Tab-separated table of C-alpha atoms in Angstrom:
chain	number	residue	atom	x	y	z
U	1	MET	CA	62.781	15.886	-43.958
U	2	GLN	CA	60.651	12.989	-45.195
U	3	PHE	CA	59.835	9.620	-43.614
U	4	ALA	CA	58.449	6.517	-45.290
U	5	VAL	CA	55.369	4.982	-43.660
U	6	THR	CA	55.524	1.214	-44.104
U	7	ASP	CA	53.507	-1.783	-43.001
U	8	ALA	CA	55.388	-3.283	-40.027
U	9	ARG	CA	54.666	-6.828	-41.177
U	10	THR	CA	55.131	-6.663	-44.951
U	11	LYS	CA	57.352	-3.540	-45.207
U	12	ARG	CA	55.090	-2.348	-48.044
U	13	LEU	CA	55.070	1.433	-48.536
U	14	MET	CA	51.814	2.847	-47.185
U	15	GLY	CA	52.600	6.541	-47.447
U	16	GLN	CA	54.898	9.340	-46.415
U	17	VAL	CA	55.012	11.977	-43.692
U	18	GLY	CA	57.416	14.858	-43.544
U	19	LEU	CA	58.307	18.354	-42.474
U	20	LYS	CA	58.490	21.422	-44.668
U	21	LYS	CA	58.948	25.162	-44.270
U	22	THR	CA	61.036	24.484	-41.158
U	23	ASP	CA	62.262	27.639	-39.442
U	24	TRP	CA	65.131	26.694	-37.119
U	25	ARG	CA	65.349	30.179	-35.630
U	26	THR	CA	61.740	30.256	-34.427
U	27	LEU	CA	61.469	26.450	-34.003
U	28	VAL	CA	58.346	26.189	-36.175
U	29	SER	CA	57.626	23.671	-38.935
U	30	GLU	CA	54.757	22.326	-41.034
U	31	VAL	CA	53.819	18.659	-41.389
U	32	GLY	CA	52.493	17.096	-44.573
U	33	TYR	CA	51.627	13.553	-45.589
U	34	TRP	CA	50.051	11.286	-48.156
U	35	VAL	CA	48.673	7.761	-47.845
U	36	SER	CA	48.282	5.187	-50.621
U	37	PRO	CA	44.618	4.674	-51.568
U	38	TRP	CA	44.689	1.021	-50.461
U	39	ALA	CA	45.928	2.007	-46.966
U	40	ARG	CA	43.440	4.808	-46.266
U	41	GLY	CA	40.837	4.562	-43.519
U	42	HIS	CA	43.059	2.681	-41.056
U	43	GLY	CA	44.535	5.580	-39.066
U	44	VAL	CA	47.875	5.511	-40.890
U	45	ALA	CA	48.050	9.288	-41.442
U	46	THR	CA	46.950	10.041	-37.875
U	47	GLU	CA	49.517	7.711	-36.324
U	48	ALA	CA	52.367	8.939	-38.540
U	49	THR	CA	51.481	12.591	-37.934
U	50	ARG	CA	51.370	12.045	-34.157
U	51	ALA	CA	54.766	10.309	-34.252
U	52	VAL	CA	56.393	13.181	-36.145
U	53	ALA	CA	54.730	15.709	-33.825
U	54	ARG	CA	56.066	13.933	-30.711
U	55	TRP	CA	59.557	13.719	-32.199
U	56	LEU	CA	59.611	17.374	-33.271
U	57	LEU	CA	57.944	18.998	-30.254
U	58	ALA	CA	59.297	16.780	-27.461
U	59	ASP	CA	62.626	15.404	-28.674
U	60	GLN	CA	63.724	18.343	-30.840
U	61	GLN	CA	62.091	20.953	-28.573
U	62	PHE	CA	60.309	22.800	-31.379
U	63	GLN	CA	57.659	25.254	-30.225
U	64	ARG	CA	55.006	24.925	-32.939
U	65	LEU	CA	53.933	22.479	-35.629
U	66	GLU	CA	51.444	23.492	-38.288
U	67	LEU	CA	49.220	21.460	-40.594
U	68	ARG	CA	47.344	23.014	-43.520
U	69	ALA	CA	44.503	21.335	-45.385
U	70	ALA	CA	42.310	22.541	-48.224
U	71	THR	CA	38.843	23.454	-46.996
U	72	GLU	CA	37.369	20.750	-49.264
U	73	ASN	CA	39.767	18.095	-47.911
U	74	THR	CA	37.671	16.903	-44.984
U	75	ALA	CA	39.719	13.692	-44.626
U	76	SER	CA	42.903	15.667	-43.865
U	77	GLN	CA	41.014	17.919	-41.479
U	78	LYS	CA	39.811	14.823	-39.579
U	79	VAL	CA	43.403	13.536	-39.419
U	80	ALA	CA	44.550	16.848	-37.939
U	81	LEU	CA	41.900	16.782	-35.225
U	82	LYS	CA	42.412	13.081	-34.407
U	83	ALA	CA	46.168	13.680	-34.145
U	84	GLY	CA	45.562	16.400	-31.546
U	85	PHE	CA	45.938	19.574	-33.596
U	86	HIS	CA	43.842	22.659	-32.890
U	87	ARG	CA	41.991	24.454	-35.660
U	88	GLU	CA	43.054	28.099	-35.831
U	89	GLY	CA	41.203	29.431	-38.846
U	90	THR	CA	41.063	29.730	-42.621
U	91	LEU	CA	43.837	31.100	-44.804
U	92	ARG	CA	42.032	32.594	-47.781
U	93	ASN	CA	43.376	31.754	-51.257
U	94	ALA	CA	46.569	30.420	-49.642
U	95	GLY	CA	46.878	27.048	-51.367
U	96	PHE	CA	47.099	25.559	-54.803
U	97	VAL	CA	45.740	22.197	-55.954
U	98	HIS	CA	45.197	20.682	-59.396
U	99	GLY	CA	42.010	22.703	-59.840
U	100	GLY	CA	43.604	26.047	-58.944
U	101	ARG	CA	43.718	28.271	-55.866
U	102	VAL	CA	41.977	27.170	-52.668
U	103	ASP	CA	41.441	28.292	-49.105
U	104	LEU	CA	43.358	26.355	-46.449
U	105	VAL	CA	42.385	25.454	-42.906
U	106	LEU	CA	45.273	26.097	-40.506
U	107	PHE	CA	45.834	23.715	-37.591
U	108	SER	CA	48.593	23.858	-34.981
U	109	MET	CA	50.098	21.810	-32.194
U	110	LEU	CA	52.258	23.144	-29.359
U	111	PRO	CA	54.407	21.144	-26.920
U	112	GLY	CA	51.702	21.375	-24.237
U	113	ASP	CA	49.199	19.745	-26.599
U	114	LEU	CA	51.157	16.480	-26.764
U	115	ALA	CA	49.656	15.017	-23.582
U	116	SER	CA	46.108	15.431	-24.875
U	117	SER	CA	46.948	13.852	-28.253
U	118	ALA	CA	48.307	10.605	-26.786
């Protein structure tokens, strides 16, 4: 499930946020996003990630939302923390980027975390 992130005034595409690896039986999903270079640094990813988290955990009554970021991707790790996710640990050799295999930092958000992320 993917959502476009657009500028409210101009309707220009700023990025995308979406869910992947959704497990309907256990009510767990993973959020991912990208932001256009010209739109970075304005809280777009944080706001979009929070909105999807609220929708999934409150409205859809999911029990867990995960976010994974490469250990070198400090910008995505900052987004996770600003959005209210909790760092759980490092998943060794669990990701793949253009340069090859990487470690990933695992973050999570539970329904009870929503109040503190507002």
